[in-house]
Amino acid sequence: MTTPATGLETWSLWIGTIGMTLGTLYFIAQGWSVRDAEQQEYYIITIFIPAIAAASYFSMATGFGLIEVPVQGLGTLDIYWARYADWLFTTPLLLLDLALLAGADRNTIATLVGLDVFMIVTGLVGALAREGAAVRLAWWGISTGALIVLLYYLLGTLSEQASAMSGERAALFARLRNLVLVLWSLYPVVWILGTESGFEILPLGVETAAFAVLDLAAKVGFGIVLLRSRSVLSGSATRSAQTAD
Ligand SMILES: *C/C=C(C)/C=C/C=C(C)/C=C/C1=C(C)CCCC1(C)C
């Protein structure tokens, strides 16, 4: 069976579960009275993000989301696969929020989501690969390559499209984009320092805590920043001034 979770590991997973649940409930409560269809769109997307993560954290906290992977030369690694199931759905939703804010066209959205899904799936393959450390690191490199292109796209094409929006909206976009740039860049770092790479510079407990902090900031933190600017979220650039709530 899998090795029993350490204190920090268990704590982090339960804090993740509770934090994501509270975030979900908070966004639902906030969005309850929203009648504007365009604003509702952001609420719907942003509520599902911590809701999916809460389910994933609950599965990890109760042991379902964990498997043992025997890796050549590294022994048996404990891998929380449920993270990737969560990220596969939540990261495209986060990008969708950003893309809507930027007024992005369909091709831009498709490119972003495509790169993102590619990044998460190749990361998952790297986490599950049994063929030894070199193969796992190669997958990490492929996934990180996709992240770099994705962030480059956020800074380039998407930011360009956002600059056509009103000042307030463009400023909100820039704030959230910067949050994504910083937080998302840390995921491959935690992965490579943690158990997945086999380096185990960070023990599983510390790695789990680090991912919990990143996940809470990237989902609940992101959602709070986005939704507290509700007045910016509806109408065209010019209408935004009149729809203050
Ligand atoms: C709410 C969850 C978020 C924002 C998760 C983001 C995850 C990433 C940006 C993960 C990236 C990875 C790599 C770039 C390489 C190694 C494997 C991953 C999946 C950790």
PDB file of C-alpha atoms and ligand atoms in Angstrom:
ATOM      1  CA  MET A   1       0.000   0.000   0.000  1.00  0.00           C
ATOM      2  CA  THR A   2       0.996   3.612  -0.272  1.00  0.00           C
ATOM      3  CA  THR A   3       3.130   4.993   2.506  1.00  0.00           C
ATOM      4  CA  PRO A   4       1.052   6.772   5.142  1.00  0.00           C
ATOM      5  CA  ALA A   5       0.885  10.495   4.593  1.00  0.00           C
ATOM      6  CA  THR A   6       2.973  12.678   6.882  1.00  0.00           C
ATOM      7  CA  GLY A   7       1.365  15.357   9.020  1.00  0.00           C
ATOM      8  CA  LEU A   8       2.205  18.208   6.669  1.00  0.00           C
ATOM      9  CA  GLU A   9       0.941  16.302   3.663  1.00  0.00           C
ATOM     10  CA  THR A  10      -2.415  15.489   5.268  1.00  0.00           C
ATOM     11  CA  TRP A  11      -2.803  18.997   6.640  1.00  0.00           C
ATOM     12  CA  SER A  12      -2.071  20.578   3.266  1.00  0.00           C
ATOM     13  CA  LEU A  13      -4.621  18.397   1.506  1.00  0.00           C
ATOM     14  CA  TRP A  14      -7.338  19.178   4.043  1.00  0.00           C
ATOM     15  CA  ILE A  15      -6.508  22.899   3.993  1.00  0.00           C
ATOM     16  CA  GLY A  16      -6.730  22.682   0.202  1.00  0.00           C
ATOM     17  CA  THR A  17     -10.121  20.961   0.450  1.00  0.00           C
ATOM     18  CA  ILE A  18     -11.514  23.472   2.938  1.00  0.00           C
ATOM     19  CA  GLY A  19      -9.999  26.507   1.207  1.00  0.00           C
ATOM     20  CA  MET A  20     -11.367  25.511  -2.207  1.00  0.00           C
ATOM     21  CA  THR A  21     -14.795  24.757  -0.691  1.00  0.00           C
ATOM     22  CA  LEU A  22     -14.938  28.124   1.056  1.00  0.00           C
ATOM     23  CA  GLY A  23     -13.793  29.836  -2.142  1.00  0.00           C
ATOM     24  CA  THR A  24     -16.564  28.106  -4.099  1.00  0.00           C
ATOM     25  CA  LEU A  25     -19.219  29.075  -1.554  1.00  0.00           C
ATOM     26  CA  TYR A  26     -17.948  32.650  -1.421  1.00  0.00           C
ATOM     27  CA  PHE A  27     -18.136  33.052  -5.203  1.00  0.00           C
ATOM     28  CA  ILE A  28     -21.614  31.489  -5.280  1.00  0.00           C
ATOM     29  CA  ALA A  29     -22.823  33.860  -2.553  1.00  0.00           C
ATOM     30  CA  GLN A  30     -21.335  36.836  -4.362  1.00  0.00           C
ATOM     31  CA  GLY A  31     -22.786  35.852  -7.697  1.00  0.00           C
ATOM     32  CA  TRP A  32     -26.257  35.036  -6.377  1.00  0.00           C
ATOM     33  CA  SER A  33     -27.769  38.443  -7.119  1.00  0.00           C
ATOM     34  CA  VAL A  34     -25.934  39.081 -10.385  1.00  0.00           C
ATOM     35  CA  ARG A  35     -28.437  39.502 -13.250  1.00  0.00           C
ATOM     36  CA  ASP A  36     -26.207  40.768 -16.042  1.00  0.00           C
ATOM     37  CA  ALA A  37     -25.617  37.854 -18.448  1.00  0.00           C
ATOM     38  CA  GLU A  38     -22.089  38.893 -19.255  1.00  0.00           C
ATOM     39  CA  GLN A  39     -21.136  39.165 -15.577  1.00  0.00           C
ATOM     40  CA  GLN A  40     -22.820  35.826 -14.899  1.00  0.00           C
ATOM     41  CA  GLU A  41     -20.509  34.199 -17.430  1.00  0.00           C
ATOM     42  CA  TYR A  42     -17.482  35.099 -15.311  1.00  0.00           C
ATOM     43  CA  TYR A  43     -19.204  33.880 -12.156  1.00  0.00           C
ATOM     44  CA  ILE A  44     -20.099  30.533 -13.717  1.00  0.00           C
ATOM     45  CA  ILE A  45     -16.549  29.940 -14.954  1.00  0.00           C
ATOM     46  CA  THR A  46     -14.939  31.170 -11.751  1.00  0.00           C
ATOM     47  CA  ILE A  47     -17.206  29.134  -9.440  1.00  0.00           C
ATOM     48  CA  PHE A  48     -16.347  25.874 -11.243  1.00  0.00           C
ATOM     49  CA  ILE A  49     -12.607  26.442 -10.791  1.00  0.00           C
ATOM     50  CA  PRO A  50     -12.421  26.033  -6.975  1.00  0.00           C
ATOM     51  CA  ALA A  51     -15.330  23.551  -7.049  1.00  0.00           C
ATOM     52  CA  ILE A  52     -13.367  21.139  -9.252  1.00  0.00           C
ATOM     53  CA  ALA A  53     -10.263  21.695  -7.145  1.00  0.00           C
ATOM     54  CA  ALA A  54     -12.206  21.028  -3.917  1.00  0.00           C
ATOM     55  CA  ALA A  55     -13.283  17.632  -5.278  1.00  0.00           C
ATOM     56  CA  SER A  56      -9.727  16.867  -6.344  1.00  0.00           C
ATOM     57  CA  TYR A  57      -8.295  17.856  -2.956  1.00  0.00           C
ATOM     58  CA  PHE A  58     -10.927  15.779  -1.172  1.00  0.00           C
ATOM     59  CA  SER A  59      -9.949  12.764  -3.285  1.00  0.00           C
ATOM     60  CA  MET A  60      -6.281  13.290  -2.436  1.00  0.00           C
ATOM     61  CA  ALA A  61      -6.962  13.856   1.274  1.00  0.00           C
ATOM     62  CA  THR A  62      -8.898  10.593   1.449  1.00  0.00           C
ATOM     63  CA  GLY A  63      -6.269   8.612  -0.463  1.00  0.00           C
ATOM     64  CA  PHE A  64      -8.181   7.963  -3.690  1.00  0.00           C
ATOM     65  CA  GLY A  65      -6.195  10.490  -5.720  1.00  0.00           C
ATOM     66  CA  LEU A  66      -2.842   8.847  -4.954  1.00  0.00           C
ATOM     67  CA  ILE A  67      -1.051   6.002  -6.731  1.00  0.00           C
ATOM     68  CA  GLU A  68       2.296   4.305  -6.413  1.00  0.00           C
ATOM     69  CA  VAL A  69       4.435   4.354  -9.525  1.00  0.00           C
ATOM     70  CA  PRO A  70       7.415   1.990  -9.697  1.00  0.00           C
ATOM     71  CA  VAL A  71      10.115   3.864 -11.606  1.00  0.00           C
ATOM     72  CA  GLN A  72      13.293   2.264 -12.927  1.00  0.00           C
ATOM     73  CA  GLY A  73      16.215   3.324 -10.783  1.00  0.00           C
ATOM     74  CA  LEU A  74      14.115   5.502  -8.454  1.00  0.00           C
ATOM     75  CA  GLY A  75      12.086   2.934  -6.552  1.00  0.00           C
ATOM     76  CA  THR A  76       8.406   3.520  -5.940  1.00  0.00           C
ATOM     77  CA  LEU A  77       7.104   7.088  -6.091  1.00  0.00           C
ATOM     78  CA  ASP A  78       3.863   8.313  -4.512  1.00  0.00           C
ATOM     79  CA  ILE A  79       2.095  10.307  -7.208  1.00  0.00           C
ATOM     80  CA  TYR A  80      -1.011  12.396  -6.669  1.00  0.00           C
ATOM     81  CA  TRP A  81      -2.576  11.918 -10.096  1.00  0.00           C
ATOM     82  CA  ALA A  82      -5.758  13.769  -9.077  1.00  0.00           C
ATOM     83  CA  ARG A  83      -3.925  17.096  -9.356  1.00  0.00           C
ATOM     84  CA  TYR A  84      -3.623  16.638 -13.091  1.00  0.00           C
ATOM     85  CA  ALA A  85      -7.315  15.755 -13.451  1.00  0.00           C
ATOM     86  CA  ASP A  86      -8.097  19.009 -11.616  1.00  0.00           C
ATOM     87  CA  TRP A  87      -5.640  21.104 -13.652  1.00  0.00           C
ATOM     88  CA  LEU A  88      -6.848  19.638 -16.938  1.00  0.00           C
ATOM     89  CA  PHE A  89     -10.185  21.386 -16.404  1.00  0.00           C
ATOM     90  CA  THR A  90      -9.354  24.312 -14.135  1.00  0.00           C
ATOM     91  CA  THR A  91      -6.420  25.786 -16.066  1.00  0.00           C
ATOM     92  CA  PRO A  92      -8.436  26.129 -19.310  1.00  0.00           C
ATOM     93  CA  LEU A  93     -11.208  27.800 -17.274  1.00  0.00           C
ATOM     94  CA  LEU A  94      -8.724  30.270 -15.788  1.00  0.00           C
ATOM     95  CA  LEU A  95      -7.457  31.046 -19.281  1.00  0.00           C
ATOM     96  CA  LEU A  96     -11.027  31.451 -20.491  1.00  0.00           C
ATOM     97  CA  ASP A  97     -11.623  34.106 -17.818  1.00  0.00           C
ATOM     98  CA  LEU A  98      -8.515  35.958 -18.979  1.00  0.00           C
ATOM     99  CA  ALA A  99      -9.423  35.575 -22.647  1.00  0.00           C
ATOM    100  CA  LEU A 100     -12.965  36.913 -22.132  1.00  0.00           C
ATOM    101  CA  LEU A 101     -11.551  39.843 -20.223  1.00  0.00           C
ATOM    102  CA  ALA A 102      -9.159  40.559 -23.071  1.00  0.00           C
ATOM    103  CA  GLY A 103     -11.955  40.239 -25.642  1.00  0.00           C
ATOM    104  CA  ALA A 104      -9.926  37.520 -27.362  1.00  0.00           C
ATOM    105  CA  ASP A 105     -11.034  35.962 -30.631  1.00  0.00           C
ATOM    106  CA  ARG A 106     -11.801  32.252 -31.025  1.00  0.00           C
ATOM    107  CA  ASN A 107      -8.455  31.348 -32.553  1.00  0.00           C
ATOM    108  CA  THR A 108      -6.586  32.917 -29.672  1.00  0.00           C
ATOM    109  CA  ILE A 109      -8.721  31.040 -27.149  1.00  0.00           C
ATOM    110  CA  ALA A 110      -8.241  27.758 -29.030  1.00  0.00           C
ATOM    111  CA  THR A 111      -4.474  28.232 -29.139  1.00  0.00           C
ATOM    112  CA  LEU A 112      -4.277  29.007 -25.431  1.00  0.00           C
ATOM    113  CA  VAL A 113      -6.452  26.068 -24.404  1.00  0.00           C
ATOM    114  CA  GLY A 114      -4.623  23.720 -26.780  1.00  0.00           C
ATOM    115  CA  LEU A 115      -1.225  24.645 -25.374  1.00  0.00           C
ATOM    116  CA  ASP A 116      -2.568  24.364 -21.851  1.00  0.00           C
ATOM    117  CA  VAL A 117      -4.098  20.898 -22.288  1.00  0.00           C
ATOM    118  CA  PHE A 118      -0.897  19.732 -23.992  1.00  0.00           C
ATOM    119  CA  MET A 119       1.109  21.059 -21.021  1.00  0.00           C
ATOM    120  CA  ILE A 120      -1.019  19.278 -18.389  1.00  0.00           C
ATOM    121  CA  VAL A 121      -1.236  15.967 -20.276  1.00  0.00           C
ATOM    122  CA  THR A 122       2.514  15.805 -20.947  1.00  0.00           C
ATOM    123  CA  GLY A 123       3.102  16.709 -17.274  1.00  0.00           C
ATOM    124  CA  LEU A 124       0.841  13.833 -16.253  1.00  0.00           C
ATOM    125  CA  VAL A 125       2.716  11.433 -18.549  1.00  0.00           C
ATOM    126  CA  GLY A 126       5.956  12.598 -16.935  1.00  0.00           C
ATOM    127  CA  ALA A 127       4.536  11.943 -13.482  1.00  0.00           C
ATOM    128  CA  LEU A 128       3.383   8.430 -14.421  1.00  0.00           C
ATOM    129  CA  ALA A 129       6.343   7.355 -16.611  1.00  0.00           C
ATOM    130  CA  ARG A 130       8.125   4.261 -15.302  1.00  0.00           C
ATOM    131  CA  GLU A 131      11.093   4.269 -17.664  1.00  0.00           C
ATOM    132  CA  GLY A 132      13.490   6.081 -15.374  1.00  0.00           C
ATOM    133  CA  ALA A 133      14.418   9.608 -14.335  1.00  0.00           C
ATOM    134  CA  ALA A 134      15.713  10.704 -17.759  1.00  0.00           C
ATOM    135  CA  VAL A 135      12.417   9.933 -19.481  1.00  0.00           C
ATOM    136  CA  ARG A 136      10.433  11.669 -16.742  1.00  0.00           C
ATOM    137  CA  LEU A 137      12.658  14.752 -17.037  1.00  0.00           C
ATOM    138  CA  ALA A 138      12.215  14.757 -20.810  1.00  0.00           C
ATOM    139  CA  TRP A 139       8.437  14.946 -20.328  1.00  0.00           C
ATOM    140  CA  TRP A 140       8.943  17.748 -17.831  1.00  0.00           C
ATOM    141  CA  GLY A 141      10.947  19.583 -20.500  1.00  0.00           C
ATOM    142  CA  ILE A 142       8.196  19.107 -23.098  1.00  0.00           C
ATOM    143  CA  SER A 143       5.519  20.324 -20.675  1.00  0.00           C
ATOM    144  CA  THR A 144       7.623  23.300 -19.592  1.00  0.00           C
ATOM    145  CA  GLY A 145       8.215  24.179 -23.240  1.00  0.00           C
ATOM    146  CA  ALA A 146       4.440  24.373 -23.706  1.00  0.00           C
ATOM    147  CA  LEU A 147       4.148  26.586 -20.616  1.00  0.00           C
ATOM    148  CA  ILE A 148       6.775  28.978 -21.956  1.00  0.00           C
ATOM    149  CA  VAL A 149       4.966  29.304 -25.295  1.00  0.00           C
ATOM    150  CA  LEU A 150       1.668  29.775 -23.455  1.00  0.00           C
ATOM    151  CA  LEU A 151       3.032  32.546 -21.228  1.00  0.00           C
ATOM    152  CA  TYR A 152       4.658  34.175 -24.225  1.00  0.00           C
ATOM    153  CA  TYR A 153       1.265  34.142 -25.934  1.00  0.00           C
ATOM    154  CA  LEU A 154      -0.369  35.689 -22.850  1.00  0.00           C
ATOM    155  CA  LEU A 155       2.187  38.479 -22.858  1.00  0.00           C
ATOM    156  CA  GLY A 156       2.015  38.984 -26.610  1.00  0.00           C
ATOM    157  CA  THR A 157      -1.181  38.294 -28.543  1.00  0.00           C
ATOM    158  CA  LEU A 158      -3.584  38.307 -25.613  1.00  0.00           C
ATOM    159  CA  SER A 159      -2.147  41.454 -24.045  1.00  0.00           C
ATOM    160  CA  GLU A 160      -2.368  43.179 -27.410  1.00  0.00           C
ATOM    161  CA  GLN A 161      -6.046  42.297 -27.693  1.00  0.00           C
ATOM    162  CA  ALA A 162      -6.642  43.444 -24.104  1.00  0.00           C
ATOM    163  CA  SER A 163      -5.065  46.815 -24.795  1.00  0.00           C
ATOM    164  CA  ALA A 164      -8.057  47.614 -27.034  1.00  0.00           C
ATOM    165  CA  MET A 165     -10.284  47.491 -23.921  1.00  0.00           C
ATOM    166  CA  SER A 166     -11.144  50.366 -21.605  1.00  0.00           C
ATOM    167  CA  GLY A 167      -8.439  51.517 -19.199  1.00  0.00           C
ATOM    168  CA  GLU A 168     -10.013  49.830 -16.171  1.00  0.00           C
ATOM    169  CA  ARG A 169     -10.547  46.572 -17.951  1.00  0.00           C
ATOM    170  CA  ALA A 170      -7.064  46.531 -19.459  1.00  0.00           C
ATOM    171  CA  ALA A 171      -5.635  47.229 -15.995  1.00  0.00           C
ATOM    172  CA  LEU A 172      -7.593  44.345 -14.459  1.00  0.00           C
ATOM    173  CA  PHE A 173      -6.419  42.083 -17.266  1.00  0.00           C
ATOM    174  CA  ALA A 174      -2.789  43.095 -16.667  1.00  0.00           C
ATOM    175  CA  ARG A 175      -3.081  42.438 -12.924  1.00  0.00           C
ATOM    176  CA  LEU A 176      -4.520  38.947 -13.450  1.00  0.00           C
ATOM    177  CA  ARG A 177      -2.104  38.147 -16.266  1.00  0.00           C
ATOM    178  CA  ASN A 178       0.845  39.016 -14.026  1.00  0.00           C
ATOM    179  CA  LEU A 179      -0.584  36.849 -11.255  1.00  0.00           C
ATOM    180  CA  VAL A 180      -0.773  33.950 -13.727  1.00  0.00           C
ATOM    181  CA  LEU A 181       2.754  34.591 -15.044  1.00  0.00           C
ATOM    182  CA  VAL A 182       4.271  34.420 -11.564  1.00  0.00           C
ATOM    183  CA  LEU A 183       2.192  31.624 -10.054  1.00  0.00           C
ATOM    184  CA  TRP A 184       2.092  29.288 -13.049  1.00  0.00           C
ATOM    185  CA  SER A 185       5.870  29.555 -13.508  1.00  0.00           C
ATOM    186  CA  LEU A 186       6.339  28.099 -10.040  1.00  0.00           C
ATOM    187  CA  TYR A 187       4.519  24.816 -10.773  1.00  0.00           C
ATOM    188  CA  PRO A 188       7.303  23.243 -12.863  1.00  0.00           C
ATOM    189  CA  VAL A 189       9.797  24.400 -10.220  1.00  0.00           C
ATOM    190  CA  VAL A 190       7.926  22.615  -7.425  1.00  0.00           C
ATOM    191  CA  TRP A 191       7.590  19.554  -9.674  1.00  0.00           C
ATOM    192  CA  ILE A 192      11.314  19.370 -10.431  1.00  0.00           C
ATOM    193  CA  LEU A 193      12.305  19.959  -6.797  1.00  0.00           C
ATOM    194  CA  GLY A 194       9.729  17.510  -5.495  1.00  0.00           C
ATOM    195  CA  THR A 195       9.143  13.791  -5.646  1.00  0.00           C
ATOM    196  CA  GLU A 196       7.975  13.614  -9.264  1.00  0.00           C
ATOM    197  CA  SER A 197      11.437  14.240 -10.702  1.00  0.00           C
ATOM    198  CA  GLY A 198      13.057  11.759  -8.333  1.00  0.00           C
ATOM    199  CA  PHE A 199      15.333  14.517  -6.988  1.00  0.00           C
ATOM    200  CA  GLU A 200      13.231  14.822  -3.828  1.00  0.00           C
ATOM    201  CA  ILE A 201      14.919  18.040  -2.751  1.00  0.00           C
ATOM    202  CA  LEU A 202      11.491  18.850  -1.319  1.00  0.00           C
ATOM    203  CA  PRO A 203       9.954  15.960   0.620  1.00  0.00           C
ATOM    204  CA  LEU A 204       6.391  15.028  -0.380  1.00  0.00           C
ATOM    205  CA  GLY A 205       4.914  16.952   2.584  1.00  0.00           C
ATOM    206  CA  VAL A 206       6.607  20.216   1.592  1.00  0.00           C
ATOM    207  CA  GLU A 207       5.769  19.680  -2.066  1.00  0.00           C
ATOM    208  CA  THR A 208       2.114  19.082  -1.193  1.00  0.00           C
ATOM    209  CA  ALA A 209       2.036  22.247   0.934  1.00  0.00           C
ATOM    210  CA  ALA A 210       3.665  24.270  -1.858  1.00  0.00           C
ATOM    211  CA  PHE A 211       1.133  23.059  -4.431  1.00  0.00           C
ATOM    212  CA  ALA A 212      -1.727  23.823  -2.017  1.00  0.00           C
ATOM    213  CA  VAL A 213      -0.533  27.416  -1.566  1.00  0.00           C
ATOM    214  CA  LEU A 214      -0.073  27.852  -5.329  1.00  0.00           C
ATOM    215  CA  ASP A 215      -3.457  26.295  -6.111  1.00  0.00           C
ATOM    216  CA  LEU A 216      -5.290  28.463  -3.576  1.00  0.00           C
ATOM    217  CA  ALA A 217      -3.610  31.628  -4.838  1.00  0.00           C
ATOM    218  CA  ALA A 218      -4.065  30.732  -8.524  1.00  0.00           C
ATOM    219  CA  LYS A 219      -7.759  29.853  -8.118  1.00  0.00           C
ATOM    220  CA  VAL A 220      -9.335  31.526  -5.097  1.00  0.00           C
ATOM    221  CA  GLY A 221      -6.923  34.491  -5.128  1.00  0.00           C
ATOM    222  CA  PHE A 222      -7.407  34.929  -8.879  1.00  0.00           C
ATOM    223  CA  GLY A 223     -11.198  34.713  -8.493  1.00  0.00           C
ATOM    224  CA  ILE A 224     -11.291  37.304  -5.704  1.00  0.00           C
ATOM    225  CA  VAL A 225      -9.284  39.800  -7.760  1.00  0.00           C
ATOM    226  CA  LEU A 226     -11.429  39.161 -10.830  1.00  0.00           C
ATOM    227  CA  LEU A 227     -14.862  39.229  -9.225  1.00  0.00           C
ATOM    228  CA  ARG A 228     -14.336  42.168  -6.913  1.00  0.00           C
ATOM    229  CA  SER A 229     -14.031  44.225 -10.084  1.00  0.00           C
ATOM    230  CA  ARG A 230     -17.520  43.177 -11.100  1.00  0.00           C
ATOM    231  CA  SER A 231     -18.383  46.538 -12.630  1.00  0.00           C
ATOM    232  CA  VAL A 232     -15.609  46.110 -15.200  1.00  0.00           C
ATOM    233  CA  LEU A 233     -16.906  42.726 -16.310  1.00  0.00           C
ATOM    234  CA  SER A 234     -19.883  43.724 -18.401  1.00  0.00           C
ATOM    235  CA  GLY A 235     -20.523  45.625 -21.543  1.00  0.00           C
ATOM    236  CA  SER A 236     -18.112  47.041 -24.008  1.00  0.00           C
ATOM    237  CA  ALA A 237     -15.170  49.131 -22.988  1.00  0.00           C
ATOM    238  CA  THR A 238     -17.244  52.293 -23.005  1.00  0.00           C
ATOM    239  CA  ARG A 239     -20.202  50.885 -21.117  1.00  0.00           C
ATOM    240  CA  SER A 240     -18.125  49.742 -18.193  1.00  0.00           C
ATOM    241  CA  ALA A 241     -18.260  53.138 -16.507  1.00  0.00           C
ATOM    242  CA  GLN A 242     -22.064  53.159 -16.279  1.00  0.00           C
ATOM    243  CA  THR A 243     -22.545  49.661 -14.912  1.00  0.00           C
ATOM    244  CA  ALA A 244     -20.798  50.157 -11.587  1.00  0.00           C
ATOM    245  CA  ASP A 245     -22.544  48.022  -8.963  1.00  0.00           C
TER     246      ASP A 245
HETATM  247  C1  LIG B   1      -5.165  25.806 -10.367  1.00  0.00           C
HETATM  248  C2  LIG B   1      -4.086  25.127 -10.950  1.00  0.00           C
HETATM  249  C3  LIG B   1      -3.133  25.696 -11.748  1.00  0.00           C
HETATM  250  C4  LIG B   1      -3.106  27.137 -12.069  1.00  0.00           C
HETATM  251  C5  LIG B   1      -2.121  24.803 -12.244  1.00  0.00           C
HETATM  252  C6  LIG B   1      -1.143  25.124 -13.073  1.00  0.00           C
HETATM  253  C7  LIG B   1      -0.222  24.121 -13.442  1.00  0.00           C
HETATM  254  C8  LIG B   1       0.882  24.262 -14.225  1.00  0.00           C
HETATM  255  C9  LIG B   1       1.233  25.544 -14.866  1.00  0.00           C
HETATM  256  C10 LIG B   1       1.701  23.083 -14.396  1.00  0.00           C
HETATM  257  C11 LIG B   1       2.787  22.968 -15.148  1.00  0.00           C
HETATM  258  C12 LIG B   1       3.677  21.822 -15.260  1.00  0.00           C
HETATM  259  C13 LIG B   1       4.807  21.965 -16.052  1.00  0.00           C
HETATM  260  C14 LIG B   1       5.043  23.205 -16.844  1.00  0.00           C
HETATM  261  C15 LIG B   1       5.871  20.920 -16.162  1.00  0.00           C
HETATM  262  C16 LIG B   1       5.760  19.853 -15.143  1.00  0.00           C
HETATM  263  C17 LIG B   1       4.402  19.383 -14.934  1.00  0.00           C
HETATM  264  C18 LIG B   1       3.418  20.500 -14.525  1.00  0.00           C
HETATM  265  C19 LIG B   1       2.083  19.928 -14.917  1.00  0.00           C
HETATM  266  C20 LIG B   1       3.510  20.698 -13.024  1.00  0.00           C
END
